[in-house]
C-alpha cells in the first residue's frame, strides 16, 4: 500500500532528526493553562495557597491536569492564548521538598477490563498535539462508540475500529518530535509492544499500521511489526502533507474517509502519534500522568528536539535552545500549521508540538493580489478542492457557494497558500468562511 | 522583552516564493527559443515586429495607468508577455503598423476594461490578433519565405505563395508530400514564433515542469486536433491532410502550449482544462476544414472556448472522501 497523493501536496525537504532529545531543566515556576486541548477547559481542583506534590491532580476535565513540579499554588491568573481568547492559568511556585505523588502502578494491565484501562488513560490526561489537539480518551471513545442501538432490545450496534495507525513522523516536515521519539526506540521496543497490546485490547482493532518515512531508520520497530503481522506503511518523507490524519486513514483503510463535518476517527480508523501511544504505557502500567512533552524548536534551519515540563515558559525553552529574545514572529507549532502568538511569554501546553522562531525578515506578508486562476492551488490541494475558487467565495461573502464547493472538506493544510503566486492568504479565507457558515447554522 | 507584540497571522507561515511576475517571466523565457528561431528564419523584420509589439503593449498599459491616475502595473511584465505573444503570432511580412495597432488593441480592448490582472475573459493577445485578422484579412497573411527552408520546401516542391500555413488552403495532395519531421523541426512557413513545434514543445515542457502551466490543456488540445484530423483523413485521405500535418503547422503547437495554458482565460479544474483544450482543438480543425477564415483559426477556436471557461469551471468535482459512500 502506498500513499497516493498523485503529485498533489508540496515538496518540502524534511530536516534531519537530531540525535538527542535535549532536556529543559524543570523551572522553578510553572504556569498551567486550564485549556490544554480542544475539549472543554479544565476546572481547577486546588486553590491559591495549596501545596501540591509532583504529579498531583490539580484540575479536572476531559484531560485532567497534574502538577509537573512540586510546589505551592500562588495564584490563578489569565493569559491571552494564541487564538486571542483569555485562558485561566494556574501558577505554581516550585518547592521540591514537598515530594511526589506515589503513582498506582499496575503490573498486569492486559488482565484488566477495557473500560478500566480507558479510564486510566483518561485520568492521565493524554492529548494528541496538533491542529486539533484532541484528548486521546475522547478519540478512542469516539472510535469505539456504538453507532446506535437496536430499538427493541437496546443492544448496541457495534462499530469496530478496523485500522489502528501509528504515526512515527510528524505531518509538518519542520517538526521532528515523532521521528526523535521513534529513534529513541532503536534499542528497546518493549514499551511500544505493551502499549499496542493495551490499545488493541481496548479497541479490538483488526489491523495495525506503522507509518514510517522512506528514509527513516527503524530496524527494531520494523522487526516488531513483522513479529505481530503489523503493516509498515512507508511514506515519502518530503511530501507535505502525506502524514496527515486524512491521508493516512485513506492509505490504511483503502478508502477515503469523508472529512467534512466529522473527524477521521469516526470512520473506523484511529490515527495516533507514537508519543501518545507511549504515554499509554506510562498511564496504564505506571499510573503516570502526562507532565512533560517533546517540543521541536526551529529557528531558520536549526532544529532541536527538547523535552520540557508543561507549564515551562517558551522564553525559557528558547533560551535553553540557545536563542535570544529578538524575533519577528513566534509560532506555536510548525511553520505550516502552527498558530502565531504575539509573545513568547506563554507556557508550553500538552498541545504544543513545536516552537518556530522567525526573524523579522522571514515574516511573510500576504500581498493578497487578485487571483489569476493559474490553478496551482487546485494542483497541490490534497483534498482535490479548488482553493482559489473557495477563497474567492469566502472573500466576497458567498457562504452558501463556499459550502457547496466543499469548504468543510478543507483541512487547512496550507498547501494552496504556500504556492499561491498572488500571495493570497488562502487559509485565512477558508477559516473565516467556516466560522461564518457555522455561525449561521447555530444562529 | 517587555510588551513588544509580535506579528500574528494565519498559517502557513512560510511561502514557496512564487510571484505572478515570476510566472510571467518564466513564460517569456519558455517562448525565447521559438522566438529566436523565428528571428533567424525571418531576419531583422521579425525583430522589429516583436519589438513593436512589446513597445506597443507596454506603452498602452503605461498610458492607461497615467490617464486613469492609477499606480503603474508594468511591474508584473504582463504587458510584455501580451505584446510578445501577439507579435509572435503574426507573419513577418505584415506592415509594421499592424503589430502596433494589434498590441494597442490587445491592452485597450482585451485587458484594461476587465480590471487588474486576472480579470480578462480572453487572452488579451488573442483579442489583438483577432482584431487584426478580422480587420485586415489580406495583409495578415503576408508570409515570408524562411531563410533556411529551401531544402525543406524543395521536398514538397511548393513555393511560398502557395504555402500559407493554414492547412486547408494547400492542395491536400501536396500536403501529403510534406515531411512531418521537417515541419516539426521548424522548417516551414508561418507566423514568426509559431513555426517550430519542436522548440515550442520544449518551452511548453519547461513551463509544465516549472508548474507554471498545467499539462491538461496542451494534451487536450493536441488530442482534440489530432484525433479530429485523423478521423477526417481516414474518411477522405484525398480531401483532408493527415493529422501530423494539422498538428505541426500553423499555430497548433503555439496554441497548445502557450494559449491553452494561459491562466486567466482557461478553466481551473483539471477536467475542465482538458475539455477546454480538447474542445478548442476539435473546433480549430472544424474552422480549418470548413471555415472561410484566412488566418488565425486556432486563435478563434481558443478564444471561443475561453468564453466557455466559467461554464467549464462548474463541472462538479469529487473531493477527497466524497467519491465513496460510507455505511
mmCIF file of N, CA and C in Angstrom, chain A residues 7 174 246-247 250 255-258 260 325 327-331 335-338 340 342 358 364 366-367 369-376 379-380 383-386 389 406 409 414 417-421 427-428 431, chain B residues 1 4-21 23 116-119 208 211-215 262-270 313-314 317-327:
data_model
loop_
_atom_site.group_PDB
_atom_site.id
_atom_site.type_symbol
_atom_site.label_atom_id
_atom_site.label_comp_id
_atom_site.label_asym_id
_atom_site.label_seq_id
_atom_site.Cartn_x
_atom_site.Cartn_y
_atom_site.Cartn_z
ATOM 1 N N UNK A 7 0.951 13.348 -7.131
ATOM 2 C CA UNK A 7 1.539 14.635 -7.486
ATOM 3 C C UNK A 7 0.975 15.802 -6.703
ATOM 4 N N UNK A 174 8.842 20.288 9.220
ATOM 5 C CA UNK A 174 9.792 21.067 10.005
ATOM 6 C C UNK A 174 9.722 20.723 11.488
ATOM 7 N N UNK A 246 -5.922 12.405 7.522
ATOM 8 C CA UNK A 246 -6.853 12.024 6.465
ATOM 9 C C UNK A 246 -6.185 11.093 5.461
ATOM 10 N N UNK A 247 -4.982 11.461 5.028
ATOM 11 C CA UNK A 247 -4.315 10.662 4.003
ATOM 12 C C UNK A 247 -3.848 9.332 4.568
ATOM 13 N N UNK A 250 -6.790 7.089 4.750
ATOM 14 C CA UNK A 250 -7.137 6.588 3.416
ATOM 15 C C UNK A 250 -6.184 5.485 2.989
ATOM 16 N N UNK A 255 -9.753 3.380 1.697
ATOM 17 C CA UNK A 255 -10.997 4.091 1.430
ATOM 18 C C UNK A 255 -10.869 5.501 1.992
ATOM 19 N N UNK A 256 -11.237 6.476 1.197
ATOM 20 C CA UNK A 256 -11.091 7.848 1.667
ATOM 21 C C UNK A 256 -12.194 8.183 2.655
ATOM 22 N N UNK A 257 -11.839 8.590 3.867
ATOM 23 C CA UNK A 257 -12.889 8.988 4.803
ATOM 24 C C UNK A 257 -13.460 10.354 4.414
ATOM 25 N N UNK A 258 -14.750 10.499 4.629
ATOM 26 C CA UNK A 258 -15.366 11.803 4.392
ATOM 27 C C UNK A 258 -14.995 12.696 5.567
ATOM 28 N N UNK A 260 -15.588 16.029 5.825
ATOM 29 C CA UNK A 260 -16.418 17.204 6.043
ATOM 30 C C UNK A 260 -17.319 16.958 7.249
ATOM 31 N N UNK A 325 16.121 36.717 22.598
ATOM 32 C CA UNK A 325 14.712 37.087 22.648
ATOM 33 C C UNK A 325 14.236 38.031 21.585
ATOM 34 N N UNK A 327 12.724 38.296 18.078
ATOM 35 C CA UNK A 327 12.151 37.559 16.962
ATOM 36 C C UNK A 327 11.166 38.448 16.223
ATOM 37 N N UNK A 328 10.851 38.037 14.976
ATOM 38 C CA UNK A 328 9.820 38.746 14.238
ATOM 39 C C UNK A 328 8.468 38.096 14.435
ATOM 40 N N UNK A 329 8.502 36.779 14.521
ATOM 41 C CA UNK A 329 7.244 36.055 14.649
ATOM 42 C C UNK A 329 7.509 34.793 15.451
ATOM 43 N N UNK A 330 6.583 34.468 16.315
ATOM 44 C CA UNK A 330 6.709 33.276 17.142
ATOM 45 C C UNK A 330 5.496 32.400 16.879
ATOM 46 N N UNK A 331 5.772 31.152 16.508
ATOM 47 C CA UNK A 331 4.678 30.268 16.099
ATOM 48 C C UNK A 331 4.639 29.063 17.019
ATOM 49 N N UNK A 335 5.867 25.637 11.062
ATOM 50 C CA UNK A 335 5.574 26.783 10.196
ATOM 51 C C UNK A 335 4.386 26.565 9.263
ATOM 52 N N UNK A 336 3.944 25.330 9.080
ATOM 53 C CA UNK A 336 2.858 25.106 8.127
ATOM 54 C C UNK A 336 1.474 25.129 8.760
ATOM 55 N N UNK A 337 1.375 24.664 9.993
ATOM 56 C CA UNK A 337 0.042 24.636 10.598
ATOM 57 C C UNK A 337 -0.012 25.282 11.971
ATOM 58 N N UNK A 338 1.126 25.812 12.437
ATOM 59 C CA UNK A 338 1.159 26.357 13.785
ATOM 60 C C UNK A 338 0.373 27.655 13.912
ATOM 61 N N UNK A 340 0.386 31.507 15.252
ATOM 62 C CA UNK A 340 1.291 32.584 15.657
ATOM 63 C C UNK A 340 0.809 33.160 16.985
ATOM 64 N N UNK A 342 1.508 36.391 19.898
ATOM 65 C CA UNK A 342 2.116 37.719 19.886
ATOM 66 C C UNK A 342 3.250 37.848 20.893
ATOM 67 N N UNK A 358 10.824 32.975 13.982
ATOM 68 C CA UNK A 358 11.201 33.580 12.704
ATOM 69 C C UNK A 358 11.801 34.960 12.941
ATOM 70 N N UNK A 364 6.275 36.457 6.646
ATOM 71 C CA UNK A 364 5.544 36.540 5.380
ATOM 72 C C UNK A 364 4.444 37.587 5.499
ATOM 73 N N UNK A 366 1.248 38.671 3.402
ATOM 74 C CA UNK A 366 0.426 38.301 2.251
ATOM 75 C C UNK A 366 0.096 39.527 1.423
ATOM 76 N N UNK A 367 0.324 39.405 0.114
ATOM 77 C CA UNK A 367 0.067 40.546 -0.760
ATOM 78 C C UNK A 367 -1.403 40.597 -1.166
ATOM 79 N N UNK A 369 -3.036 39.795 -3.806
ATOM 80 C CA UNK A 369 -3.362 40.289 -5.139
ATOM 81 C C UNK A 369 -4.553 39.500 -5.668
ATOM 82 N N UNK A 370 -5.201 40.010 -6.731
ATOM 83 C CA UNK A 370 -6.323 39.231 -7.259
ATOM 84 C C UNK A 370 -5.873 37.880 -7.801
ATOM 85 N N UNK A 371 -6.748 36.904 -7.671
ATOM 86 C CA UNK A 371 -6.464 35.551 -8.168
ATOM 87 C C UNK A 371 -6.366 35.595 -9.686
ATOM 88 N N UNK A 372 -5.323 34.955 -10.254
ATOM 89 C CA UNK A 372 -5.206 34.935 -11.705
ATOM 90 C C UNK A 372 -5.664 33.592 -12.278
ATOM 91 N N UNK A 373 -6.280 32.766 -11.443
ATOM 92 C CA UNK A 373 -6.812 31.467 -11.881
ATOM 93 C C UNK A 373 -5.733 30.592 -12.507
ATOM 94 N N UNK A 374 -4.543 30.594 -11.928
ATOM 95 C CA UNK A 374 -3.482 29.783 -12.516
ATOM 96 C C UNK A 374 -3.698 28.310 -12.235
ATOM 97 N N UNK A 375 -4.484 27.999 -11.201
ATOM 98 C CA UNK A 375 -4.809 26.607 -10.937
ATOM 99 C C UNK A 375 -3.767 25.851 -10.145
ATOM 100 N N UNK A 376 -2.728 26.539 -9.670
ATOM 101 C CA UNK A 376 -1.704 25.857 -8.872
ATOM 102 C C UNK A 376 -2.286 25.276 -7.598
ATOM 103 N N UNK A 379 -3.925 22.201 -8.144
ATOM 104 C CA UNK A 379 -2.948 21.173 -8.466
ATOM 105 C C UNK A 379 -2.365 20.554 -7.201
ATOM 106 N N UNK A 380 -2.160 21.357 -6.164
ATOM 107 C CA UNK A 380 -1.488 20.837 -4.969
ATOM 108 C C UNK A 380 -2.457 20.404 -3.882
ATOM 109 N N UNK A 383 -6.854 17.558 -0.889
ATOM 110 C CA UNK A 383 -8.263 17.197 -0.772
ATOM 111 C C UNK A 383 -8.995 17.368 -2.109
ATOM 112 N N UNK A 384 -8.250 17.625 -3.167
ATOM 113 C CA UNK A 384 -8.799 17.787 -4.518
ATOM 114 C C UNK A 384 -9.887 18.866 -4.576
ATOM 115 N N UNK A 385 -9.680 19.949 -3.871
ATOM 116 C CA UNK A 385 -10.609 21.073 -3.945
ATOM 117 C C UNK A 385 -10.057 22.080 -4.940
ATOM 118 N N UNK A 386 -10.810 23.151 -5.167
ATOM 119 C CA UNK A 386 -10.281 24.276 -5.934
ATOM 120 C C UNK A 386 -10.175 25.450 -4.963
ATOM 121 N N UNK A 389 -11.060 29.131 -5.964
ATOM 122 C CA UNK A 389 -12.465 29.496 -6.066
ATOM 123 C C UNK A 389 -13.077 29.630 -4.672
ATOM 124 N N UNK A 406 -17.674 22.417 -1.129
ATOM 125 C CA UNK A 406 -16.995 21.525 -0.179
ATOM 126 C C UNK A 406 -15.984 22.249 0.694
ATOM 127 N N UNK A 409 -14.475 20.260 3.516
ATOM 128 C CA UNK A 409 -13.512 19.189 3.267
ATOM 129 C C UNK A 409 -12.087 19.717 3.408
ATOM 130 N N UNK A 414 -2.666 24.235 4.171
ATOM 131 C CA UNK A 414 -1.891 25.404 3.769
ATOM 132 C C UNK A 414 -1.103 25.244 2.482
ATOM 133 N N UNK A 417 -1.924 28.149 0.007
ATOM 134 C CA UNK A 417 -1.309 29.436 0.332
ATOM 135 C C UNK A 417 0.193 29.383 0.094
ATOM 136 N N UNK A 418 0.782 28.220 0.336
ATOM 137 C CA UNK A 418 2.226 28.064 0.171
ATOM 138 C C UNK A 418 2.648 28.329 -1.272
ATOM 139 N N UNK A 419 1.864 27.857 -2.245
ATOM 140 C CA UNK A 419 2.272 28.018 -3.641
ATOM 141 C C UNK A 419 1.694 29.258 -4.310
ATOM 142 N N UNK A 420 0.659 29.867 -3.729
ATOM 143 C CA UNK A 420 -0.086 30.914 -4.447
ATOM 144 C C UNK A 420 0.814 32.041 -4.960
ATOM 145 N N UNK A 421 0.891 32.242 -6.285
ATOM 146 C CA UNK A 421 1.762 33.309 -6.794
ATOM 147 C C UNK A 421 1.207 34.698 -6.514
ATOM 148 N N UNK A 427 -5.725 30.223 3.613
ATOM 149 C CA UNK A 427 -6.237 29.540 4.809
ATOM 150 C C UNK A 427 -7.074 30.502 5.644
ATOM 151 N N UNK A 428 -6.619 31.746 5.678
ATOM 152 C CA UNK A 428 -7.382 32.780 6.387
ATOM 153 C C UNK A 428 -8.818 32.851 5.846
ATOM 154 N N UNK A 431 -10.823 29.630 6.836
ATOM 155 C CA UNK A 431 -11.207 29.580 8.244
ATOM 156 C C UNK A 431 -12.329 30.578 8.507
ATOM 157 N N UNK B 1 11.839 40.982 27.208
ATOM 158 C CA UNK B 1 11.089 41.676 26.182
ATOM 159 C C UNK B 1 9.721 42.100 26.722
ATOM 160 N N UNK B 4 6.399 43.761 23.773
ATOM 161 C CA UNK B 4 6.570 44.058 22.360
ATOM 162 C C UNK B 4 5.731 43.018 21.640
ATOM 163 N N UNK B 5 4.694 43.458 20.997
ATOM 164 C CA UNK B 5 3.815 42.479 20.360
ATOM 165 C C UNK B 5 4.379 42.064 19.010
ATOM 166 N N UNK B 6 4.342 40.775 18.758
ATOM 167 C CA UNK B 6 4.887 40.247 17.510
ATOM 168 C C UNK B 6 3.789 40.102 16.469
ATOM 169 N N UNK B 7 4.223 39.907 15.225
ATOM 170 C CA UNK B 7 3.275 39.729 14.141
ATOM 171 C C UNK B 7 2.463 38.457 14.354
ATOM 172 N N UNK B 8 1.170 38.551 14.133
ATOM 173 C CA UNK B 8 0.309 37.379 14.242
ATOM 174 C C UNK B 8 -0.430 37.229 12.922
ATOM 175 N N UNK B 9 -0.455 36.000 12.389
ATOM 176 C CA UNK B 9 -1.237 35.791 11.179
ATOM 177 C C UNK B 9 -1.613 34.332 11.088
ATOM 178 N N UNK B 10 -2.457 34.025 10.107
ATOM 179 C CA UNK B 10 -2.912 32.671 9.914
ATOM 180 C C UNK B 10 -1.791 31.846 9.281
ATOM 181 N N UNK B 11 -1.786 30.539 9.556
ATOM 182 C CA UNK B 11 -0.836 29.637 8.921
ATOM 183 C C UNK B 11 -1.162 29.545 7.429
ATOM 184 N N UNK B 12 -0.307 29.084 6.573
ATOM 185 C CA UNK B 12 1.076 28.716 6.824
ATOM 186 C C UNK B 12 1.982 29.946 6.944
ATOM 187 N N UNK B 13 3.070 29.763 7.653
ATOM 188 C CA UNK B 13 3.939 30.896 7.936
ATOM 189 C C UNK B 13 5.152 30.945 7.022
ATOM 190 N N UNK B 14 5.177 30.077 6.027
ATOM 191 C CA UNK B 14 6.242 30.131 5.021
ATOM 192 C C UNK B 14 5.591 30.061 3.639
ATOM 193 N N UNK B 15 6.322 30.548 2.645
ATOM 194 C CA UNK B 15 5.807 30.536 1.285
ATOM 195 C C UNK B 15 6.878 29.988 0.359
ATOM 196 N N UNK B 16 6.411 29.487 -0.781
ATOM 197 C CA UNK B 16 7.352 28.965 -1.755
ATOM 198 C C UNK B 16 8.107 30.092 -2.439
ATOM 199 N N UNK B 17 7.549 31.291 -2.400
ATOM 200 C CA UNK B 17 8.215 32.423 -3.019
ATOM 201 C C UNK B 17 7.812 32.649 -4.460
ATOM 202 N N UNK B 18 6.730 32.030 -4.883
ATOM 203 C CA UNK B 18 6.246 32.267 -6.234
ATOM 204 C C UNK B 18 5.587 33.631 -6.321
ATOM 205 N N UNK B 19 5.752 34.277 -7.474
ATOM 206 C CA UNK B 19 5.040 35.523 -7.710
ATOM 207 C C UNK B 19 4.448 35.468 -9.101
ATOM 208 N N UNK B 20 3.456 36.300 -9.327
ATOM 209 C CA UNK B 20 2.862 36.378 -10.654
ATOM 210 C C UNK B 20 3.936 36.819 -11.649
ATOM 211 N N UNK B 21 4.752 37.781 -11.221
ATOM 212 C CA UNK B 21 5.821 38.260 -12.090
ATOM 213 C C UNK B 21 6.756 37.121 -12.480
ATOM 214 N N UNK B 23 6.040 33.937 -12.646
ATOM 215 C CA UNK B 23 5.387 33.009 -13.571
ATOM 216 C C UNK B 23 5.373 33.587 -14.977
ATOM 217 N N UNK B 116 -7.757 44.562 -12.941
ATOM 218 C CA UNK B 116 -6.388 44.099 -12.759
ATOM 219 C C UNK B 116 -6.181 42.723 -13.381
ATOM 220 N N UNK B 117 -4.953 42.324 -13.432
ATOM 221 C CA UNK B 117 -4.591 41.024 -13.980
ATOM 222 C C UNK B 117 -5.467 39.942 -13.345
ATOM 223 N N UNK B 118 -5.975 39.054 -14.174
ATOM 224 C CA UNK B 118 -6.842 38.010 -13.626
ATOM 225 C C UNK B 118 -8.287 38.210 -14.009
ATOM 226 N N UNK B 119 -8.596 39.310 -14.655
ATOM 227 C CA UNK B 119 -9.982 39.590 -14.992
ATOM 228 C C UNK B 119 -10.352 39.311 -16.426
ATOM 229 N N UNK B 208 5.648 23.294 -17.936
ATOM 230 C CA UNK B 208 4.931 22.270 -17.172
ATOM 231 C C UNK B 208 5.798 21.768 -16.026
ATOM 232 N N UNK B 211 5.850 23.999 -13.251
ATOM 233 C CA UNK B 211 4.491 24.132 -12.710
ATOM 234 C C UNK B 211 3.921 25.531 -12.956
ATOM 235 N N UNK B 212 4.335 26.131 -14.046
ATOM 236 C CA UNK B 212 3.743 27.409 -14.426
ATOM 237 C C UNK B 212 2.531 27.126 -15.299
ATOM 238 N N UNK B 213 2.608 26.050 -16.059
ATOM 239 C CA UNK B 213 1.480 25.642 -16.890
ATOM 240 C C UNK B 213 1.061 24.238 -16.477
ATOM 241 N N UNK B 214 -0.158 23.887 -16.808
ATOM 242 C CA UNK B 214 -0.645 22.542 -16.495
ATOM 243 C C UNK B 214 -0.767 21.745 -17.778
ATOM 244 N N UNK B 215 -0.550 20.441 -17.679
ATOM 245 C CA UNK B 215 -0.448 19.611 -18.882
ATOM 246 C C UNK B 215 -1.795 19.304 -19.504
ATOM 247 N N UNK B 262 -2.576 29.642 -20.762
ATOM 248 C CA UNK B 262 -2.710 30.964 -20.152
ATOM 249 C C UNK B 262 -3.685 30.811 -18.987
ATOM 250 N N UNK B 263 -3.426 31.498 -17.865
ATOM 251 C CA UNK B 263 -4.127 31.151 -16.622
ATOM 252 C C UNK B 263 -5.548 31.659 -16.595
ATOM 253 N N UNK B 264 -5.700 32.962 -16.810
ATOM 254 C CA UNK B 264 -6.984 33.572 -16.552
ATOM 255 C C UNK B 264 -8.065 33.078 -17.509
ATOM 256 N N UNK B 265 -7.684 32.827 -18.762
ATOM 257 C CA UNK B 265 -8.704 32.517 -19.765
ATOM 258 C C UNK B 265 -8.978 31.026 -19.877
ATOM 259 N N UNK B 266 -8.385 30.217 -18.994
ATOM 260 C CA UNK B 266 -8.642 28.779 -19.063
ATOM 261 C C UNK B 266 -9.214 28.287 -17.738
ATOM 262 N N UNK B 267 -9.926 27.174 -17.764
ATOM 263 C CA UNK B 267 -10.551 26.678 -16.527
ATOM 264 C C UNK B 267 -9.514 26.277 -15.478
ATOM 265 N N UNK B 268 -9.953 26.252 -14.233
ATOM 266 C CA UNK B 268 -9.061 25.940 -13.126
ATOM 267 C C UNK B 268 -9.034 24.439 -12.852
ATOM 268 N N UNK B 269 -10.181 23.798 -13.009
ATOM 269 C CA UNK B 269 -10.247 22.380 -12.652
ATOM 270 C C UNK B 269 -9.530 21.547 -13.711
ATOM 271 N N UNK B 270 -8.907 20.436 -13.319
ATOM 272 C CA UNK B 270 -8.156 19.620 -14.282
ATOM 273 C C UNK B 270 -9.022 19.111 -15.431
ATOM 274 N N UNK B 313 -15.711 25.602 -15.536
ATOM 275 C CA UNK B 313 -15.306 25.599 -14.136
ATOM 276 C C UNK B 313 -16.410 25.088 -13.228
ATOM 277 N N UNK B 314 -17.598 24.945 -13.773
ATOM 278 C CA UNK B 314 -18.707 24.487 -12.945
ATOM 279 C C UNK B 314 -18.857 22.969 -12.943
ATOM 280 N N UNK B 317 -16.733 18.555 -8.898
ATOM 281 C CA UNK B 317 -15.529 17.816 -8.553
ATOM 282 C C UNK B 317 -15.882 16.677 -7.604
ATOM 283 N N UNK B 318 -15.004 15.715 -7.503
ATOM 284 C CA UNK B 318 -15.133 14.749 -6.419
ATOM 285 C C UNK B 318 -13.976 14.968 -5.471
ATOM 286 N N UNK B 319 -14.203 15.776 -4.438
ATOM 287 C CA UNK B 319 -13.119 15.981 -3.486
ATOM 288 C C UNK B 319 -12.884 14.722 -2.663
ATOM 289 N N UNK B 320 -11.833 14.786 -1.888
ATOM 290 C CA UNK B 320 -11.422 13.692 -1.023
ATOM 291 C C UNK B 320 -12.595 13.194 -0.170
ATOM 292 N N UNK B 321 -12.801 11.894 -0.195
ATOM 293 C CA UNK B 321 -13.810 11.306 0.685
ATOM 294 C C UNK B 321 -15.224 11.443 0.187
ATOM 295 N N UNK B 322 -15.428 12.060 -0.983
ATOM 296 C CA UNK B 322 -16.790 12.251 -1.477
ATOM 297 C C UNK B 322 -17.121 11.243 -2.574
ATOM 298 N N UNK B 323 -16.117 10.470 -2.984
ATOM 299 C CA UNK B 323 -16.363 9.546 -4.080
ATOM 300 C C UNK B 323 -17.030 8.259 -3.639
ATOM 301 N N UNK B 324 -16.750 7.855 -2.407
ATOM 302 C CA UNK B 324 -17.237 6.559 -1.936
ATOM 303 C C UNK B 324 -18.290 6.783 -0.863
ATOM 304 N N UNK B 325 -19.380 6.083 -0.981
ATOM 305 C CA UNK B 325 -20.415 6.179 0.044
ATOM 306 C C UNK B 325 -20.008 5.348 1.249
ATOM 307 N N UNK B 326 -20.245 5.902 2.415
ATOM 308 C CA UNK B 326 -19.891 5.144 3.621
ATOM 309 C C UNK B 326 -21.133 4.576 4.269
ATOM 310 N N UNK B 327 -20.958 3.429 4.864
ATOM 311 C CA UNK B 327 -22.090 2.799 5.537
ATOM 312 C C UNK B 327 -22.466 3.598 6.779
#
